[in-house]
GROMACS .gro file of C-alpha atoms in nm:
model
  380
    1MET     CA    1 -12.059   2.398  -1.632
    2ARG     CA    2 -11.892   2.363  -1.264
    3SER     CA    3 -11.813   1.999  -1.340
    4MET     CA    4 -11.601   2.112  -1.669
    5MET     CA    5 -11.456   2.416  -1.420
    6ILE     CA    6 -11.346   2.148  -1.201
    7LYS     CA    7 -11.181   1.932  -1.431
    8GLU     CA    8 -11.033   2.208  -1.592
    9LEU     CA    9 -10.857   2.316  -1.251
   10ARG     CA   10 -10.757   1.951  -1.196
   11LEU     CA   11 -10.584   1.913  -1.564
   12ILE     CA   12 -10.408   2.245  -1.531
   13GLY     CA   13 -10.253   2.110  -1.155
   14LYS     CA   14 -10.111   1.823  -1.370
   15ASP     CA   15  -9.981   2.024  -1.650
   16LYS     CA   16  -9.593   2.015  -1.567
   17LYS     CA   17  -9.541   2.209  -1.892
   18SER     CA   18  -9.779   2.506  -1.760
   19PHE     CA   19  -9.616   2.499  -1.428
   20PHE     CA   20  -9.256   2.517  -1.633
   21PHE     CA   21  -9.399   2.845  -1.781
   22LEU     CA   22  -9.641   2.995  -1.535
   23LEU     CA   23  -9.420   2.968  -1.262
   24LEU     CA   24  -9.100   2.838  -1.280
   25MET     CA   25  -8.948   3.042  -1.566
   26PRO     CA   26  -9.056   3.393  -1.414
   27ILE     CA   27  -8.917   3.311  -1.083
   28ILE     CA   28  -8.594   3.251  -1.240
   29PHE     CA   29  -8.582   3.566  -1.460
   30ILE     CA   30  -8.667   3.779  -1.132
   31VAL     CA   31  -8.367   3.591  -1.001
   32MET     CA   32  -8.168   3.689  -1.322
   33PHE     CA   33  -8.298   4.058  -1.356
   34GLY     CA   34  -8.292   4.084  -0.990
   35SER     CA   35  -7.907   3.952  -0.925
   36VAL     CA   36  -7.811   4.220  -1.220
   37PHE     CA   37  -7.970   4.551  -1.150
   38ASN     CA   38  -8.072   4.520  -0.757
   39GLN     CA   39  -7.754   4.611  -0.593
   40GLY     CA   40  -7.916   4.828  -0.355
   41ASP     CA   41  -7.670   5.073  -0.182
   42SER     CA   42  -7.390   4.889  -0.196
   43GLY     CA   43  -7.198   5.089  -0.394
   44ALA     CA   44  -7.136   5.406  -0.565
   45SER     CA   45  -7.320   5.462  -0.918
   46VAL     CA   46  -7.050   5.641  -1.070
   47SER     CA   47  -6.693   5.487  -1.111
   48LEU     CA   48  -6.337   5.631  -1.185
   49ARG     CA   49  -6.007   5.509  -1.214
   50THR     CA   50  -5.717   5.703  -1.142
   51VAL     CA   51  -5.353   5.705  -1.183
   52ASP     CA   52  -5.167   6.024  -0.938
   53GLN     CA   53  -4.831   6.066  -1.069
   54ASP     CA   54  -4.806   6.404  -0.874
   55GLN     CA   55  -4.829   6.214  -0.547
   56SER     CA   56  -4.851   6.577  -0.368
   57ALA     CA   57  -5.108   6.703  -0.134
   58ALA     CA   58  -5.299   6.872  -0.343
   59SER     CA   59  -5.331   6.576  -0.601
   60LYS     CA   60  -5.421   6.344  -0.263
   61ALA     CA   61  -5.675   6.659  -0.180
   62LEU     CA   62  -5.857   6.585  -0.496
   63ILE     CA   63  -5.879   6.233  -0.526
   64SER     CA   64  -6.006   6.254  -0.127
   65GLN     CA   65  -6.303   6.511  -0.255
   66MET     CA   66  -6.367   6.265  -0.591
   67LYS     CA   67  -6.443   5.996  -0.335
   68GLY     CA   68  -6.709   6.129  -0.154
   69ILE     CA   69  -6.899   6.157  -0.461
   70MET     CA   70  -6.803   5.866  -0.653
   71ASP     CA   71  -6.587   5.520  -0.622
   72VAL     CA   72  -6.255   5.603  -0.699
   73GLN     CA   73  -6.000   5.319  -0.745
   74GLN     CA   74  -5.627   5.423  -0.765
   75LEU     CA   75  -5.397   5.283  -1.024
   76PRO     CA   76  -5.022   5.239  -1.022
   77ALA     CA   77  -4.884   5.499  -1.174
   78ASP     CA   78  -4.583   5.352  -1.348
   79ASP     CA   79  -4.826   5.145  -1.570
   80LEU     CA   80  -4.999   5.422  -1.734
   81ASN     CA   81  -4.981   5.255  -2.099
   82GLY     CA   82  -5.077   4.927  -2.005
   83GLN     CA   83  -5.421   5.109  -1.858
   84LEU     CA   84  -5.460   5.281  -2.166
   85ASP     CA   85  -5.425   4.944  -2.354
   86LYS     CA   86  -5.738   4.819  -2.127
   87ILE     CA   87  -5.946   5.118  -2.229
   88LYS     CA   88  -5.894   5.052  -2.576
   89GLN     CA   89  -5.963   4.686  -2.536
   90GLY     CA   90  -6.283   4.810  -2.386
   91GLN     CA   91  -6.214   4.674  -1.987
   92PHE     CA   92  -6.302   5.010  -1.852
   93SER     CA   93  -6.454   5.361  -2.006
   94ALA     CA   94  -6.234   5.622  -1.826
   95MET     CA   95  -5.946   5.681  -1.654
   96LEU     CA   96  -5.835   6.020  -1.510
   97VAL     CA   97  -5.460   6.112  -1.462
   98ILE     CA   98  -5.321   6.393  -1.258
   99PRO     CA   99  -4.967   6.475  -1.403
  100SER     CA  100  -4.648   6.558  -1.200
  101GLY     CA  101  -4.651   6.917  -1.133
  102PHE     CA  102  -4.977   6.956  -1.055
  103GLU     CA  103  -4.940   7.125  -0.724
  104GLN     CA  104  -4.698   7.337  -0.858
  105ALA     CA  105  -4.920   7.474  -1.120
  106MET     CA  106  -5.179   7.529  -0.843
  107LYS     CA  107  -4.955   7.697  -0.618
  108SER     CA  108  -4.814   7.936  -0.853
  109GLY     CA  109  -5.154   8.019  -0.984
  110GLN     CA  110  -5.127   7.871  -1.334
  111ALA     CA  111  -5.396   7.606  -1.442
  112ALA     CA  112  -5.332   7.296  -1.310
  113ASP     CA  113  -5.414   7.019  -1.572
  114VAL     CA  114  -5.566   6.696  -1.552
  115LYS     CA  115  -5.632   6.460  -1.815
  116LEU     CA  116  -5.927   6.251  -1.837
  117TYR     CA  117  -5.877   5.930  -2.078
  118GLN     CA  118  -6.227   5.779  -2.235
  119ASP     CA  119  -6.371   5.546  -2.442
  120PRO     CA  120  -6.542   5.732  -2.739
  121SER     CA  121  -6.799   5.421  -2.746
  122ALA     CA  122  -6.902   5.448  -2.411
  123GLN     CA  123  -7.036   5.848  -2.379
  124MET     CA  124  -7.339   5.716  -2.150
  125GLU     CA  125  -7.098   5.617  -1.873
  126VAL     CA  126  -6.862   5.882  -1.904
  127ALA     CA  127  -7.102   6.169  -1.908
  128PRO     CA  128  -7.152   6.146  -1.510
  129ILE     CA  129  -6.772   6.149  -1.475
  130GLN     CA  130  -6.765   6.453  -1.661
  131ALA     CA  131  -7.031   6.655  -1.504
  132ILE     CA  132  -6.886   6.563  -1.152
  133LEU     CA  133  -6.517   6.670  -1.255
  134SER     CA  134  -6.681   7.002  -1.411
  135SER     CA  135  -6.817   7.022  -1.057
  136ILE     CA  136  -6.539   7.004  -0.872
  137SER     CA  137  -6.335   7.237  -1.110
  138THR     CA  138  -6.639   7.511  -1.014
  139GLN     CA  139  -6.568   7.465  -0.682
  140TYR     CA  140  -6.193   7.512  -0.747
  141ARG     CA  141  -6.254   7.850  -0.926
  142GLU     CA  142  -6.513   7.964  -0.647
  143GLN     CA  143  -6.228   7.881  -0.397
  144LYS     CA  144  -5.957   8.114  -0.584
  145LEU     CA  145  -6.235   8.376  -0.662
  146THR     CA  146  -6.317   8.389  -0.302
  147GLY     CA  147  -5.936   8.405  -0.219
  148LEU     CA  148  -5.868   8.741  -0.470
  149LEU     CA  149  -6.168   8.884  -0.314
  150ILE     CA  150  -6.063   8.847   0.018
  151ALA     CA  151  -5.756   8.958  -0.068
  152LYS     CA  152  -5.897   9.293  -0.210
  153GLY     CA  153  -6.040   9.365   0.085
  154GLU     CA  154  -6.365   9.193   0.127
  155SER     CA  155  -6.493   9.010   0.387
  156LYS     CA  156  -6.534   8.620   0.385
  157ALA     CA  157  -6.929   8.666   0.408
  158GLN     CA  158  -6.891   8.914   0.098
  159ALA     CA  159  -6.715   8.717  -0.082
  160GLU     CA  160  -6.947   8.424  -0.065
  161ALA     CA  161  -7.223   8.637  -0.134
  162ALA     CA  162  -7.088   8.783  -0.428
  163LEU     CA  163  -7.027   8.439  -0.593
  164ALA     CA  164  -7.320   8.283  -0.489
  165SER     CA  165  -7.557   8.182  -0.769
  166PRO     CA  166  -7.899   8.369  -0.852
  167ILE     CA  167  -8.056   8.029  -0.884
  168ARG     CA  168  -8.130   7.807  -0.616
  169ILE     CA  169  -8.240   7.461  -0.710
  170GLU     CA  170  -8.445   7.257  -0.474
  171ASN     CA  171  -8.507   6.892  -0.545
  172VAL     CA  172  -8.873   6.776  -0.475
  173ALA     CA  173  -8.935   6.351  -0.480
  174THR     CA  174  -9.248   6.308  -0.637
  175SER     CA  175  -9.262   5.914  -0.621
  176SER     CA  176  -9.127   5.679  -0.372
  177ASP     CA  177  -8.780   5.728  -0.224
  178LYS     CA  178  -8.764   5.358  -0.198
  179PHE     CA  179  -8.738   5.275  -0.596
  180SER     CA  180  -8.560   5.029  -0.707
  181MET     CA  181  -8.508   4.775  -1.042
  182ILE     CA  182  -8.717   4.519  -0.817
  183ASP     CA  183  -9.026   4.761  -0.851
  184GLN     CA  184  -8.967   4.730  -1.246
  185VAL     CA  185  -8.836   4.350  -1.260
  186VAL     CA  186  -9.117   4.194  -1.067
  187PRO     CA  187  -9.415   4.333  -1.232
  188GLY     CA  188  -9.246   4.330  -1.536
  189MET     CA  189  -9.191   3.988  -1.558
  190THR     CA  190  -9.497   3.899  -1.365
  191VAL     CA  191  -9.706   4.083  -1.671
  192MET     CA  192  -9.489   3.886  -1.952
  193PHE     CA  193  -9.531   3.565  -1.809
  194VAL     CA  194  -9.904   3.615  -1.725
  195PHE     CA  195  -9.929   3.596  -2.107
  196PHE     CA  196  -9.750   3.271  -2.158
  197ILE     CA  197 -10.115   3.107  -2.042
  198MET     CA  198 -10.223   3.142  -2.422
  199ILE     CA  199  -9.995   2.831  -2.492
  200THR     CA  200 -10.165   2.645  -2.200
  201MET     CA  201 -10.531   2.731  -2.342
  202ALA     CA  202 -10.440   2.663  -2.680
  203ARG     CA  203 -10.323   2.326  -2.630
  204ARG     CA  204 -10.612   2.250  -2.380
  205PHE     CA  205 -10.841   2.323  -2.677
  206PHE     CA  206 -10.664   2.135  -2.934
  207GLU     CA  207 -10.613   1.823  -2.674
  208GLU     CA  208 -11.053   1.825  -2.674
  209LYS     CA  209 -11.059   1.816  -3.036
  210LYS     CA  210 -10.824   1.530  -3.090
  211THR     CA  211 -10.958   1.341  -2.791
  212GLY     CA  212 -11.319   1.401  -2.962
  213LEU     CA  213 -11.454   1.572  -2.652
  214LEU     CA  214 -11.592   1.861  -2.856
  215SER     CA  215 -11.756   1.633  -3.084
  216ARG     CA  216 -11.950   1.457  -2.798
  217ILE     CA  217 -12.016   1.838  -2.650
  218ARG     CA  218 -12.185   1.917  -2.968
  219THR     CA  219 -12.439   1.602  -2.922
  220THR     CA  220 -12.520   1.762  -2.567
  221ARG     CA  221 -12.729   2.020  -2.438
  222ILE     CA  222 -12.427   2.231  -2.344
  223LYS     CA  223 -12.479   2.581  -2.446
  224PRO     CA  224 -12.158   2.707  -2.658
  225LEU     CA  225 -12.147   3.038  -2.377
  226HIS     CA  226 -12.147   2.778  -2.108
  227TYR     CA  227 -11.882   2.578  -2.250
  228LEU     CA  228 -11.634   2.878  -2.302
  229LEU     CA  229 -11.700   2.975  -1.981
  230GLY     CA  230 -11.635   2.685  -1.819
  231MET     CA  231 -11.301   2.620  -1.974
  232TRP     CA  232 -11.213   3.015  -1.948
  233PHE     CA  233 -11.258   3.049  -1.580
  234PRO     CA  234 -11.005   2.762  -1.457
  235PHE     CA  235 -10.741   2.954  -1.661
  236VAL     CA  236 -10.841   3.316  -1.515
  237LEU     CA  237 -10.793   3.133  -1.145
  238THR     CA  238 -10.467   3.026  -1.258
  239VAL     CA  239 -10.348   3.350  -1.396
  240ILE     CA  240 -10.465   3.495  -1.028
  241ALA     CA  241 -10.284   3.221  -0.897
  242GLN     CA  242  -9.965   3.275  -1.079
  243CYS     CA  243  -9.947   3.664  -0.973
  244ILE     CA  244 -10.009   3.617  -0.641
  245ILE     CA  245  -9.687   3.336  -0.612
  246LEU     CA  246  -9.497   3.562  -0.797
  247PHE     CA  247  -9.555   3.882  -0.635
  248ALA     CA  248  -9.548   3.701  -0.279
  249PHE     CA  249  -9.195   3.560  -0.405
  250GLY     CA  250  -9.087   3.942  -0.466
  251HIS     CA  251  -9.211   4.051  -0.131
  252PHE     CA  252  -9.037   3.786   0.084
  253VAL     CA  253  -8.728   3.728  -0.097
  254TYR     CA  254  -8.637   4.058  -0.221
  255GLY     CA  255  -8.854   4.310   0.026
  256LEU     CA  256  -9.068   4.465  -0.275
  257ALA     CA  257  -9.328   4.691  -0.153
  258LEU     CA  258  -9.656   4.592  -0.291
  259GLY     CA  259  -9.886   4.930  -0.177
  260ASP     CA  260 -10.217   4.903  -0.174
  261VAL     CA  261 -10.324   4.532  -0.182
  262ALA     CA  262 -10.677   4.614  -0.299
  263ALA     CA  263 -10.584   4.812  -0.628
  264LEU     CA  264 -10.357   4.549  -0.693
  265SER     CA  265 -10.587   4.309  -0.692
  266VAL     CA  266 -10.834   4.479  -0.923
  267ILE     CA  267 -10.511   4.480  -1.173
  268VAL     CA  268 -10.411   4.164  -1.092
  269VAL     CA  269 -10.783   4.022  -1.169
  270SER     CA  270 -10.809   4.246  -1.478
  271LEU     CA  271 -10.484   4.156  -1.614
  272SER     CA  272 -10.572   3.756  -1.573
  273ILE     CA  273 -10.907   3.835  -1.775
  274ALA     CA  274 -10.717   4.032  -2.059
  275GLY     CA  275 -10.487   3.760  -2.091
  276THR     CA  276 -10.715   3.482  -2.084
  277GLY     CA  277 -10.959   3.627  -2.279
  278ILE     CA  278 -10.664   3.691  -2.575
  279GLY     CA  279 -10.602   3.368  -2.477
  280LEU     CA  280 -10.931   3.222  -2.609
  281ALA     CA  281 -10.925   3.418  -2.950
  282LEU     CA  282 -10.598   3.326  -3.009
  283SER     CA  283 -10.720   2.924  -2.963
  284PHE     CA  284 -10.984   2.954  -3.197
  285LEU     CA  285 -10.808   3.161  -3.466
  286VAL     CA  286 -10.497   2.963  -3.536
  287PRO     CA  287 -10.442   2.637  -3.694
  288GLY     CA  288 -10.283   2.446  -3.428
  289GLU     CA  289 -10.105   2.438  -3.136
  290GLY     CA  290  -9.754   2.498  -3.296
  291ALA     CA  291  -9.869   2.794  -3.457
  292ALA     CA  292 -10.026   2.918  -3.103
  293MET     CA  293  -9.686   2.885  -2.939
  294VAL     CA  294  -9.510   3.080  -3.167
  295ILE     CA  295  -9.784   3.369  -3.163
  296THR     CA  296  -9.734   3.344  -2.796
  297GLN     CA  297  -9.404   3.424  -2.763
  298VAL     CA  298  -9.416   3.736  -3.032
  299ILE     CA  299  -9.715   3.875  -2.827
  300SER     CA  300  -9.537   3.775  -2.504
  301MET     CA  301  -9.173   3.877  -2.593
  302GLY     CA  302  -9.319   4.166  -2.826
  303GLY     CA  303  -9.556   4.291  -2.575
  304ALA     CA  304  -9.277   4.336  -2.284
  305MET     CA  305  -9.021   4.482  -2.528
  306LEU     CA  306  -9.275   4.729  -2.654
  307GLY     CA  307  -9.495   4.776  -2.369
  308GLY     CA  308  -9.162   4.858  -2.097
  309LEU     CA  309  -9.197   4.538  -1.930
  310TRP     CA  310  -8.781   4.520  -1.914
  311VAL     CA  311  -8.716   4.851  -1.888
  312PRO     CA  312  -8.895   5.164  -1.821
  313SER     CA  313  -9.105   5.312  -2.092
  314TYR     CA  314  -8.952   5.647  -2.069
  315LEU     CA  315  -8.626   5.518  -2.177
  316LEU     CA  316  -8.787   5.376  -2.486
  317PRO     CA  317  -8.766   5.592  -2.831
  318LYS     CA  318  -9.074   5.798  -2.867
  319ALA     CA  319  -9.232   5.602  -3.153
  320VAL     CA  320  -9.212   5.263  -2.952
  321GLN     CA  321  -9.381   5.436  -2.625
  322THR     CA  322  -9.661   5.556  -2.848
  323ILE     CA  323  -9.706   5.221  -3.002
  324GLY     CA  324  -9.688   5.060  -2.604
  325HIS     CA  325 -10.008   5.259  -2.515
  326PHE     CA  326 -10.224   5.042  -2.777
  327LEU     CA  327 -10.086   4.704  -2.572
  328PRO     CA  328 -10.224   4.558  -2.257
  329GLN     CA  329  -9.886   4.478  -2.098
  330PHE     CA  330  -9.818   4.906  -2.068
  331TRP     CA  331 -10.144   4.923  -1.893
  332ALA     CA  332 -10.101   4.674  -1.645
  333GLN     CA  333  -9.715   4.725  -1.623
  334HIS     CA  334  -9.767   5.095  -1.579
  335SER     CA  335 -10.058   5.074  -1.347
  336LEU     CA  336  -9.849   4.817  -1.078
  337GLN     CA  337  -9.583   5.043  -1.087
  338ASP     CA  338  -9.834   5.330  -0.980
  339ILE     CA  339  -9.946   5.121  -0.691
  340ILE     CA  340  -9.613   4.965  -0.557
  341ALA     CA  341  -9.350   5.311  -0.638
  342HIS     CA  342  -9.591   5.559  -0.625
  343GLY     CA  343  -9.837   5.494  -0.357
  344ALA     CA  344 -10.115   5.501  -0.636
  345HIS     CA  345 -10.476   5.350  -0.449
  346LEU     CA  346 -10.790   5.218  -0.629
  347GLY     CA  347 -10.907   5.581  -0.807
  348ASP     CA  348 -10.586   5.644  -0.965
  349VAL     CA  349 -10.601   5.275  -1.177
  350TRP     CA  350 -10.916   5.177  -1.235
  351GLY     CA  351 -10.879   5.379  -1.611
  352ALA     CA  352 -10.591   5.118  -1.665
  353ALA     CA  353 -10.829   4.833  -1.527
  354LEU     CA  354 -11.106   4.902  -1.735
  355ILE     CA  355 -10.865   4.916  -2.046
  356LEU     CA  356 -10.777   4.574  -1.926
  357LEU     CA  357 -11.103   4.463  -1.887
  358THR     CA  358 -11.149   4.554  -2.230
  359PHE     CA  359 -10.872   4.356  -2.400
  360GLY     CA  360 -11.012   4.055  -2.214
  361LEU     CA  361 -11.385   4.129  -2.303
  362ALA     CA  362 -11.265   4.164  -2.685
  363GLY     CA  363 -11.095   3.835  -2.685
  364LEU     CA  364 -11.420   3.642  -2.520
  365THR     CA  365 -11.609   3.791  -2.799
  366VAL     CA  366 -11.399   3.709  -3.106
  367ALA     CA  367 -11.385   3.347  -2.898
  368LEU     CA  368 -11.784   3.335  -2.916
  369LEU     CA  369 -11.814   3.388  -3.258
  370ARG     CA  370 -11.543   3.162  -3.368
  371LEU     CA  371 -11.668   2.923  -3.153
  372PRO     CA  372 -11.923   2.753  -3.355
  373GLY     CA  373 -11.680   2.704  -3.659
  374PHE     CA  374 -11.446   2.525  -3.429
  375LEU     CA  375 -11.701   2.301  -3.288
  376ARG     CA  376 -11.773   2.219  -3.635
  377SER     CA  377 -11.423   2.133  -3.731
  378ALA     CA  378 -11.383   1.953  -3.436
  379ALA     CA  379 -11.694   1.733  -3.578
  380ASN     CA  380 -11.548   1.694  -3.908
   0.00000   0.00000   0.00000
């Protein structure tokens, strides 16, 4: 069995296709997703284009106040129609116009109107802008009421106390204050591409079947269980090495915080057993290498979508979240993020590790049951 393991490790090391699927592709995906989503604190998350037709002290004060909350880009006042056409064409989602007479209306005590032009199909992007503008409007209203109360003889402290909300909201962070999309991307891509080991596994078994090696094994004293373990263990080591390389890449290139290394190691080992265990079962269930490749892509991509590897699972529909709980990808991603982003330790993720091990052992059991028939088909 030892010589069989060494032989498989050497063959895996020489397999260029495996290198591409297990290391090169996930690194490319991490770089792509990281470049798109990991913008850090380089800019405001909410952006608004503004046209100031009033050009007064009041309009400039409003724009200055908005700049303290979001990214404000001022556009030429003489090109309003051209900017509206860009919204209709979908080039940006919203634009605030401060019309002429804004300051005069404020000084006269009348309502000073501003217009928020928006793309009806971009409500997700416009909603934060509307919330910010509503907050600023409330601040102006409170300033106006404070002035009226002071004019009626109230002190400034009394006026502010009268306008103070009876409810105070205290924000309490319950997770890492350093969470970024890299904390989602690196574990997600690692878990997704772990399951591509199934292509390599199926190809190896069918190669041994074609070359007649399996037929010769039947004539030796090698027990089916020893043969299976001898073939399986090198793939487990390969997946562990894959995870180490990808997490190291995320750590050194993107500054990914790995958290409790002991807990991370347990999940990586459990994930490797789950992925390769399912790969064993697949290798003995499918009729050929082509079918194995197709099914592997369905398992990897479908599991990535349903298991929350591409986006956080809480953003998915409720039905999809429920389905995700039956997939190994969900438990691997959930536990990895708990370790990386929430500071979880071994005692917090042992349940997920047991679930992953259960998937792996179930696959191993199916493979053991199917192995005699697979060996007989090789002999024939």
